[in-house]
XYZ file of C-alpha atoms in Angstrom:
522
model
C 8.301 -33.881 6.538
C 8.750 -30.008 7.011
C 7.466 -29.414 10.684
C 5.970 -26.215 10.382
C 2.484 -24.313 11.370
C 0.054 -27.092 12.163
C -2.810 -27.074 14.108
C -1.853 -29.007 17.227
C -2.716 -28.554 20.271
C -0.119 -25.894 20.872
C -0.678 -24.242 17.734
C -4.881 -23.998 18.005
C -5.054 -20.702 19.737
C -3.445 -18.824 17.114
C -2.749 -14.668 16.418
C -1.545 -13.633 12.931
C 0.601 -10.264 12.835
C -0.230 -8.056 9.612
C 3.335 -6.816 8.582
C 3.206 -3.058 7.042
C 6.946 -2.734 6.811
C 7.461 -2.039 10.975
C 10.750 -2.882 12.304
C 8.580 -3.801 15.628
C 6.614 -6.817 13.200
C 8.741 -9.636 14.910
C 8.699 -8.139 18.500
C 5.075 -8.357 18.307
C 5.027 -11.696 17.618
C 7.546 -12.730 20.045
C 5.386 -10.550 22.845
C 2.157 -12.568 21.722
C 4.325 -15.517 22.626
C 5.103 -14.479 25.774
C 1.246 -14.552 27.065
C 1.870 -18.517 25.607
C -0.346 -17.799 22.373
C 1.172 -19.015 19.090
C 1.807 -16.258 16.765
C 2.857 -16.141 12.963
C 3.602 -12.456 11.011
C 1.559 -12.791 7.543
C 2.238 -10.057 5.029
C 0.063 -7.366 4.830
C -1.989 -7.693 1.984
C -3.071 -11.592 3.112
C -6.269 -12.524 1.526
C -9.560 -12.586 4.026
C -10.449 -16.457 2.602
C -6.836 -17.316 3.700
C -7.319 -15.467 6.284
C -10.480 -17.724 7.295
C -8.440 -20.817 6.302
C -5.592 -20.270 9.163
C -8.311 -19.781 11.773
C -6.775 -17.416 14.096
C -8.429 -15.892 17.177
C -6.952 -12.681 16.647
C -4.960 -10.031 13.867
C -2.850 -7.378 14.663
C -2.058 -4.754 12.161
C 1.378 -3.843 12.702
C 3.151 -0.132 12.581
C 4.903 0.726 9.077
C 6.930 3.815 7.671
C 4.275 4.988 5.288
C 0.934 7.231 4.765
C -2.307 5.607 4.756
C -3.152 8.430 2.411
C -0.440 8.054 -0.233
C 0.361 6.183 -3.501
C 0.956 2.928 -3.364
C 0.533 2.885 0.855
C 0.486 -0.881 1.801
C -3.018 -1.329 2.002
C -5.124 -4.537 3.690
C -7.591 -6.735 1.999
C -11.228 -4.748 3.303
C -12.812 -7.781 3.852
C -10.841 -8.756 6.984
C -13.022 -6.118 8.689
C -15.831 -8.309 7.855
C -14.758 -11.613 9.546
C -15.755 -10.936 13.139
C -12.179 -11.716 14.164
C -10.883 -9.055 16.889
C -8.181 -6.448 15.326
C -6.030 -4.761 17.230
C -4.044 -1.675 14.988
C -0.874 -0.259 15.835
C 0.279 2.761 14.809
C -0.135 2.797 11.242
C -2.033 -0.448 11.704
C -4.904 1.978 13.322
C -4.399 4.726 11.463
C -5.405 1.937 7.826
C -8.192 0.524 10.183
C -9.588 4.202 10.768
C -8.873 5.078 7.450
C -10.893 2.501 5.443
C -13.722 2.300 7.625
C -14.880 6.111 7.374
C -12.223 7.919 9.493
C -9.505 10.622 8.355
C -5.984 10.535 8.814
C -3.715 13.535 8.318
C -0.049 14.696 8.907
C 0.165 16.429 12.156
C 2.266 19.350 13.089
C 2.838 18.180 16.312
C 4.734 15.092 15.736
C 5.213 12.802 18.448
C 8.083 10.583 18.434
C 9.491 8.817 21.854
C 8.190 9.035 25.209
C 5.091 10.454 25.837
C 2.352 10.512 28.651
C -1.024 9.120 27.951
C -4.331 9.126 29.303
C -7.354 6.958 29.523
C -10.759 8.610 28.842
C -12.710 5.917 28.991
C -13.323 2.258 30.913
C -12.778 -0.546 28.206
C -11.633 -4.503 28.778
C -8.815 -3.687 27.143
C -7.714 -1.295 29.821
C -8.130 -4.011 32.732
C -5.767 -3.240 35.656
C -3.991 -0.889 33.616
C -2.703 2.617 35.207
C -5.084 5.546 33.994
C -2.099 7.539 33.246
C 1.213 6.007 31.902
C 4.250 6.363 29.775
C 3.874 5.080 25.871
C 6.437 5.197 22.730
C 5.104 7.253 20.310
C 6.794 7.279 16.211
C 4.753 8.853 14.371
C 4.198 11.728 12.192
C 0.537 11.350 10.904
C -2.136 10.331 13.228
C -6.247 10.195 12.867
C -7.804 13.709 12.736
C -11.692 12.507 13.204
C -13.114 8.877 13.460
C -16.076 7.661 11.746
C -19.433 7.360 13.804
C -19.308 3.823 14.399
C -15.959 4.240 16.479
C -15.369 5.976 20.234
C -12.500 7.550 21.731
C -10.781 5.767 24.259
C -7.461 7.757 25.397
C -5.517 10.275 24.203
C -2.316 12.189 25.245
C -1.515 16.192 25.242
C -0.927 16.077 21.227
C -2.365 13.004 20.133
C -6.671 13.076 20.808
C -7.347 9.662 19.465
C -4.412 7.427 21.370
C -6.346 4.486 21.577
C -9.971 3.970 19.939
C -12.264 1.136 19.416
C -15.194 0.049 16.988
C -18.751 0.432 18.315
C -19.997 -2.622 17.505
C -16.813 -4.946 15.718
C -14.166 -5.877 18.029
C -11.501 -3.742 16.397
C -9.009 -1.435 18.322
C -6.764 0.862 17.659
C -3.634 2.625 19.356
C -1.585 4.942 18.010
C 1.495 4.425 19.967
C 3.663 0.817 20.297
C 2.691 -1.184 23.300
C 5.212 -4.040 22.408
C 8.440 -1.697 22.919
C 9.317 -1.857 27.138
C 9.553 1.593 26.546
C 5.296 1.735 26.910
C 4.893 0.530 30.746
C 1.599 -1.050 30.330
C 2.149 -2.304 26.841
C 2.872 -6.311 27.909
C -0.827 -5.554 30.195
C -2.572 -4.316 27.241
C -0.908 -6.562 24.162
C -2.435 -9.680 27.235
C -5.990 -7.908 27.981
C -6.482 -7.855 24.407
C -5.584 -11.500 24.004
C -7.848 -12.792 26.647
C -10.577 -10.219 26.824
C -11.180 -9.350 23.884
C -9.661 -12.301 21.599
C -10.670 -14.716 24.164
C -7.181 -16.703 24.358
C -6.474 -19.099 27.289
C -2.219 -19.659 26.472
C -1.699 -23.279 25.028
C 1.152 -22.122 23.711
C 3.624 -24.127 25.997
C 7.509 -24.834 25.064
C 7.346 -28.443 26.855
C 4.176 -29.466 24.725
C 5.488 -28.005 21.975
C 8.735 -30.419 22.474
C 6.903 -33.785 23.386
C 4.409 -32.981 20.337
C 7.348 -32.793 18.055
C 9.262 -35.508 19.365
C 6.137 -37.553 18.597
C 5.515 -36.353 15.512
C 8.916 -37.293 14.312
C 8.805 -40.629 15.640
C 5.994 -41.784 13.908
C 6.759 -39.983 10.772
C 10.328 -41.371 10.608
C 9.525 -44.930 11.360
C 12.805 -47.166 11.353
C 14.532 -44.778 8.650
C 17.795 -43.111 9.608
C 17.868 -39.169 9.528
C 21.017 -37.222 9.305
C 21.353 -34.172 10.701
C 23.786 -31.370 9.857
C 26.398 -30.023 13.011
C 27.786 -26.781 13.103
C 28.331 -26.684 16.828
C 25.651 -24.329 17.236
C 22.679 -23.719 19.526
C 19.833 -24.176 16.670
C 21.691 -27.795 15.533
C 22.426 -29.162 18.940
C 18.844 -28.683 20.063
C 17.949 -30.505 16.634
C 20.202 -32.893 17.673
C 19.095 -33.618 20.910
C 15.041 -33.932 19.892
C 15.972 -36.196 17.239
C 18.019 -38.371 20.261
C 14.970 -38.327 22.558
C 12.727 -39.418 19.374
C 14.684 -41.974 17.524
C 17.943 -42.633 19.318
C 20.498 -44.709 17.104
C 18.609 -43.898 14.067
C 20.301 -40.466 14.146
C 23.707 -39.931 12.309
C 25.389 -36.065 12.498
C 27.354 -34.898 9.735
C 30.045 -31.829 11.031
C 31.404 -30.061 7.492
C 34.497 -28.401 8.854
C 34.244 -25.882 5.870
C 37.704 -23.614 7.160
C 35.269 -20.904 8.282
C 34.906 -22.274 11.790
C 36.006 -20.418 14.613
C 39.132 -21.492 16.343
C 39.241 -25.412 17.584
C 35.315 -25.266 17.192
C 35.578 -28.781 15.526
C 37.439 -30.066 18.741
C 35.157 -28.926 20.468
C 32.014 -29.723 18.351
C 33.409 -33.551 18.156
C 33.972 -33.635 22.035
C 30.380 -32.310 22.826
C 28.787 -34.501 20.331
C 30.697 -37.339 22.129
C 29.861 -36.991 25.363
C 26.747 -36.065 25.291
C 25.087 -37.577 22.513
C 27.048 -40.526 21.809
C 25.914 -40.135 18.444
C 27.248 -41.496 15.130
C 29.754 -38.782 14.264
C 31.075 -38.555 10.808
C 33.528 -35.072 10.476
C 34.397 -33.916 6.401
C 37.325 -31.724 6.016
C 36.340 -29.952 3.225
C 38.459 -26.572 3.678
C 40.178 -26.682 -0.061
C 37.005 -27.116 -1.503
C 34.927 -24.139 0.073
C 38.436 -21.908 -0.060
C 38.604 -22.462 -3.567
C 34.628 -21.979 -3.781
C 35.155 -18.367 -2.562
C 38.472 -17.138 -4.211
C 38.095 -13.966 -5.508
C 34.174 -13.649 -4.251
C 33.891 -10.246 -2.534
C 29.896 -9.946 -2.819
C 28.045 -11.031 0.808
C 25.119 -12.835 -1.357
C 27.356 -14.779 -3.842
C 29.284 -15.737 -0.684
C 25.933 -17.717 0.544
C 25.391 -18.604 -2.574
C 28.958 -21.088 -2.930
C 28.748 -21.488 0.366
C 25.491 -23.186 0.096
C 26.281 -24.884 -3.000
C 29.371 -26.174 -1.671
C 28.208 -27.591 1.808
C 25.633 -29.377 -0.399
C 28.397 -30.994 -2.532
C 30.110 -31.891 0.516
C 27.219 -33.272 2.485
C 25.749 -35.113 -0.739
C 28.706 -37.064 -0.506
C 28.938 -38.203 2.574
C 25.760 -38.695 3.030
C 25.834 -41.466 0.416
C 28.049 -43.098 2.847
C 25.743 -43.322 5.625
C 23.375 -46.088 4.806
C 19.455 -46.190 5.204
C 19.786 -42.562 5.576
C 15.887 -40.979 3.931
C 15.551 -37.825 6.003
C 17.371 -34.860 6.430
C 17.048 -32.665 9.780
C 17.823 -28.929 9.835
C 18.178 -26.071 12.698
C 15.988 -23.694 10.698
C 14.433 -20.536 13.081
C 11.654 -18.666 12.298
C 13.475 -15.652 11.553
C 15.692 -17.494 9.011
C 12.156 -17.997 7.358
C 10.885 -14.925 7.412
C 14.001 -12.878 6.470
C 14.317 -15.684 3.646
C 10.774 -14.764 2.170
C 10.015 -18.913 2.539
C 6.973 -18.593 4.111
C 3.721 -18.929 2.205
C 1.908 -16.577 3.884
C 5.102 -14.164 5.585
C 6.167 -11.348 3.908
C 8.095 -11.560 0.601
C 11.445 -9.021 0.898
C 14.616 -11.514 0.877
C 16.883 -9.214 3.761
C 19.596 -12.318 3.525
C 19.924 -15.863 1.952
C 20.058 -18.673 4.471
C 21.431 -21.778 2.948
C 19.845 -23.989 5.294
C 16.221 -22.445 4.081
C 14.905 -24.124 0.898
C 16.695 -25.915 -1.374
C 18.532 -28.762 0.119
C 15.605 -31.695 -0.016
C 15.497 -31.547 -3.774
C 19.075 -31.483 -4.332
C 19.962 -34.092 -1.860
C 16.904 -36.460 -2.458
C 16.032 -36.041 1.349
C 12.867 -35.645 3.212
C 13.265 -32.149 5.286
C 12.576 -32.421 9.058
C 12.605 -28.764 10.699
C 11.376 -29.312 14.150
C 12.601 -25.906 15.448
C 10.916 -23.766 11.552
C 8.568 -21.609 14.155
C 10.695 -20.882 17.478
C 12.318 -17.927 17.972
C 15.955 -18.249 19.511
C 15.311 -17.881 23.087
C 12.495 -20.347 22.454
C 15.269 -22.584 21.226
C 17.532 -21.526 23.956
C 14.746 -22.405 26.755
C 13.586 -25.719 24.892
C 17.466 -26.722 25.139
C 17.435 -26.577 28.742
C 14.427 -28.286 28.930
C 15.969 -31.161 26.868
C 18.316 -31.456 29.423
C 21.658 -29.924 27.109
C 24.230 -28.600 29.597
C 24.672 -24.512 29.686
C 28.169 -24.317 27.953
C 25.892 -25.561 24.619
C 22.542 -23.597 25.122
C 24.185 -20.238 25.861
C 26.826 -20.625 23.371
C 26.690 -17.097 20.712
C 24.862 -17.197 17.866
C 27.298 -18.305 14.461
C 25.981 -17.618 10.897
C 25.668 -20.784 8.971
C 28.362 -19.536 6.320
C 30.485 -19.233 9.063
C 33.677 -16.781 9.203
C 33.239 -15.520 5.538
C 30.898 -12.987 6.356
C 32.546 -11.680 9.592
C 35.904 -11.431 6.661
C 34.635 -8.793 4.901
C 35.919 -8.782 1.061
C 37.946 -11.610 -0.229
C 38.278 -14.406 1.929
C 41.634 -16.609 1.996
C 43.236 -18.576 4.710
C 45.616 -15.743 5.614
C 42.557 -13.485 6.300
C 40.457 -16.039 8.004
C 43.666 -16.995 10.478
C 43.977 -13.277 11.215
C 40.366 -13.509 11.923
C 39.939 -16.274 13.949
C 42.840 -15.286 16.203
C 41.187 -11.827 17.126
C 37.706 -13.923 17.293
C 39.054 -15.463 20.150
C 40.477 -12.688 21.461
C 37.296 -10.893 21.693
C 35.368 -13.873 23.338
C 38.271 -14.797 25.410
C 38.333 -11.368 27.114
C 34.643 -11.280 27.143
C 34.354 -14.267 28.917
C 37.038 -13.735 31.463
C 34.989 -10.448 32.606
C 32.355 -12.590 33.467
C 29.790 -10.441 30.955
C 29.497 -13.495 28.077
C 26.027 -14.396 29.515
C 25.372 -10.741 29.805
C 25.906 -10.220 25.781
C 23.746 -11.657 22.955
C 26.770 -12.060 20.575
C 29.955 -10.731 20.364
C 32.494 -11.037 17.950
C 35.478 -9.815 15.633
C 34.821 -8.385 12.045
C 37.700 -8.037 9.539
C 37.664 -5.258 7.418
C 38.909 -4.550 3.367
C 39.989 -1.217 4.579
C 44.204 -0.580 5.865
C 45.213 2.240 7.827
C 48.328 4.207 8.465
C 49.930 3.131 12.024
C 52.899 3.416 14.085
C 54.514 0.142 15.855
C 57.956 0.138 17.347
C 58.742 3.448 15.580
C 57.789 2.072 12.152
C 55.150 2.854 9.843
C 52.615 0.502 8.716
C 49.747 0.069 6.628
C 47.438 -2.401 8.201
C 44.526 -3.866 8.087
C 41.624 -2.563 10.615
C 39.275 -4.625 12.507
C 35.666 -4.320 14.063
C 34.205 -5.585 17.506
C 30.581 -6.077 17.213
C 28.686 -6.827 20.657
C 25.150 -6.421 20.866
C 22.433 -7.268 23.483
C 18.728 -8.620 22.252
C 15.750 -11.094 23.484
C 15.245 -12.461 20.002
C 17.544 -11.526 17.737
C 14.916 -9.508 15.614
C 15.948 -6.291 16.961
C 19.236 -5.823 19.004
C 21.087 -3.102 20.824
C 24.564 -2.545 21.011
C 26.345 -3.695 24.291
C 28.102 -1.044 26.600
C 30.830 -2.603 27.674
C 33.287 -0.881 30.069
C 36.054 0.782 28.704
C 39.038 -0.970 30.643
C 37.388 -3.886 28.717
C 37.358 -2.935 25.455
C 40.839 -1.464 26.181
C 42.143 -4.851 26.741
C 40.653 -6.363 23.573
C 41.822 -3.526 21.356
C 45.176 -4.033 22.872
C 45.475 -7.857 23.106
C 44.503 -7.678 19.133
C 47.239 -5.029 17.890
C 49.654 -6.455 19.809
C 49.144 -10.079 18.898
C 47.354 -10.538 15.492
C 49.959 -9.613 12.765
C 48.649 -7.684 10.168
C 46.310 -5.317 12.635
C 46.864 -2.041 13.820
C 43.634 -0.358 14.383
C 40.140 -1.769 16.429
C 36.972 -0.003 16.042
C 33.641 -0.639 17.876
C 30.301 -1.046 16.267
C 27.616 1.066 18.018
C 25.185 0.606 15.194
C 21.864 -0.961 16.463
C 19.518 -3.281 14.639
C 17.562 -2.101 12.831
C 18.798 -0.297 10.802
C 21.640 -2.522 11.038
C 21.904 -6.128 10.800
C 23.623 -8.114 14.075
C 26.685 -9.659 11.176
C 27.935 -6.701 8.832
C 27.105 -9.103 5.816
């Protein structure tokens, strides 16, 4: 039993996102959420019948790097026009909607990209209790150069005429710049009108239904069987965890792998959480030799995830076998594991990373997959924890990838590197905490480099190996920026490092945001 996109009660007043390649595809989605409307990101080229199947009450077309005009431009099935559902069109998104139904699109001169001022020419629902003049993000280079006769005008700002536009007589809209960036000041107002006005939402989308739906669900589908459920120590798992508690109590055994990659006493800790909390049959495999030996020599990030996977099933196969009854298998799989995995059937395709926790697993391990959490985004998981009643320490805790410390130790991993690792891991957290800024950050942590550098230490030369600090701050995890934290701060952790992890002499800090990069370096 996969719990993914039904049509419950939650789930019925539901908004599909068109994806056209936009790094602002997931942020859309999580901004539909926000008004409590259920949203999913389809790819872009989604048939119309499926379309019809999913029943949503609204599509938007997302932004996207590319020319309507060009080769090869992602394009949208036509007949979606056709459907009577509302469209709203973003950027490119407008730009394709203009384009196929009779307007013209060109590359502009004038090329607008950040803040810009726009103005509204004319009253619309869409514009309810919104300022006549504001600030928007523009990023673009092309824009629409004349609109057919069945659309109107609707704003504009000094280089861009057609800002916003709308369909004379289909409910489809357009806007050239990207209300769901904070950077547009009325974007969250005009992303809502268009939900309720003109897609005529009402917000069932509601975290505590959501939870005592689920818990229901997995009741009745589990029966008297026994489910297992994997531990990492984790947000994503302990909010697993603690559904699977409120639904079927001591039919609920937790299986803790400690694979070596774990961060330092996070299995103490893990097993004393677990204990207190959950009172929940623990078992704990120490499995370190086998994944160690799984990864000798590996230096590629994807054939990392790939023995990493392979191995945790080995090692969970077995002691699963133990654990008697046992028919179904709970995961902590997000949304954006699925999407960045290409598992959904309707998401887009591109693999960005493997998750070994996405796909997989129920064949090999002859388990039934229950994945209550498949369409939350993390602070959805984060604010259903609290509402499960799991104490802060747990709920706030950093993200950790599932294959643990192997891709923070960039190149070969061995225990030598992953000591050296863990030791400036906690370092880095320690200090972070301690300056009262660990609820402030998204996810901070140390990343181990295959690169030495020339250094001087107590009038010696050595030849050392250099190490990253990677802090970012982010509301879902799709898009991140990097943290500015104070010098005196970063001072202390650069410092604390050289002078106590042996083998480092040089700390460097990531400013990189996502995208283009990724929040883990592999």
């Amino acid at each position: 039993m996969t719990t993914q996109t039904t049509q419950s009660s939650t789930t019925a007043e539901r908004v599909l996102v068109l994806d056209f390649g936009s790094q602002f595809a997931q942020l859309i989605a999580r901004r539909v959420r926000e008004q409590h409307v259920y949203c999913e990101i389809v790819r872009h080229n989604i048939a119309a019948e499926r379309v019809r199947e999913l029943a949503p009450l609204g599509l938007i077309f997302s932004g996207g790097p590319a020319s309507v005009y060009a080769e090869g431009a992602p394009q949208c099935d036509p007949e979606l026009f056709d459907l009577g559902i509302p469209i709203l069109g973003i950027c490119y998104g407008m730009q394709l909607a203009c384009h196929v139904l009779g307007g013209k699109v060109e590359s502009f001169p004038s090329r607008e990209y950040g803040r810009a001022e726009w103005r509204i020419d004319q009253a619309d629902p869409l514009f309810e209790d919104v300022a006549p003049v504001s600030q928007v993000w523009m990023s673009h280079g092309d824009q629409v150069a004349n609109i057919a006769e069945d659309f109107e005008q609707l704003a504009s700002t000094h280089d861009c005429r057609f800002a916003a536009v709308k369909h004379r007589s289909r409910p489809i809209y357009g806007l050239q710049f990207h209300p769901e960036v904070t950077h547009t000041l009325e974007g969250i107002k005009l992303l809502g009108n268009f939900l309720r006005n003109i897609c005529g939402t009402t917000g069932t989308w509601q975290l505590g239904d959501f939870a005592t739906e689920t818990i229901a669900q997995i009741r009745q589908s589990v029966g008297t069987d026994r489910v297992i459920c994997g531990l990492s120590g984790g947000v994503d798992s302990s909010v697993v965890a603690a559904m699977l508690a409120a639904a079927i109590g001591p039919q609920l055994s937790c299986i803790l792998v400690d694979n070596g990659l774990l961060r330092l006493d996070e299995e103490k800790a893990v097993i004393e959480e677990f204990t207190k909390h959950f009172q929940t049959d623990l078992h704990v495999v120490k499995a370190e030799e086998q994944f160690l030996t799984a990864l000798a020599g590996v230096t590629d990030p994807q054939e990392k995830r790939r023995r990493i996977g392979h191995t945790f099933i080995d090692c969970f196969a077995q002691e699963a076998k133990r654990i008697e009854g046992a028919k179904y298998l709970a995961q902590g799989t997000l949304y954006p594991d699925v999407i960045e995995s290409g598992a959904s059937r309707d998401g887009p395709a591109d693999t960005i990373k493997l998750h070994h926790n996405v796909g997989g697993l129920p064949d090999e391990l002859g388990f039934e997959l229950i994945e209550p959490l498949r369409d939350l985004f993390k602070d959805e998981v984060r604010r259903l924890g609290l509402q499960l009643g799991l104490p802060e320490e747990i709920v706030w805790r950093h993200p950790f990838p599932g294959p643990g410390l192997a891709v923070r130790c960039l190149g070969e991993v061995t225990r030598e590197r992953l000591d050296t690792l863990r030791a400036a891991d906690a370092i880095v957290v320690g200090e972070i905490k301690a300056a009262g800024l660990y609820r402030a950050t998204s996810q901070a942590f140390a990343v181990l480099l295959p690169v030495q550098s020339v250094g001087v230490m107590g009038d010696s030369r050595t030849y050392d190996d250099a190490l990253a600090v990677r802090c970012v701050n982010t509301d879902d995890f799709m898009t991140a920026d990097w943290s500015h934290l104070p010098y005196d701060l970063l001072a202390r952790i650069s410092t604390r490092i050289i002078n106590e992890v042996k083998g480092v002499n040089r700390v460097v800090y990531d400013i990189s945001s996502k995208p283009p990069a990724t929040i883990e370096w592999e």
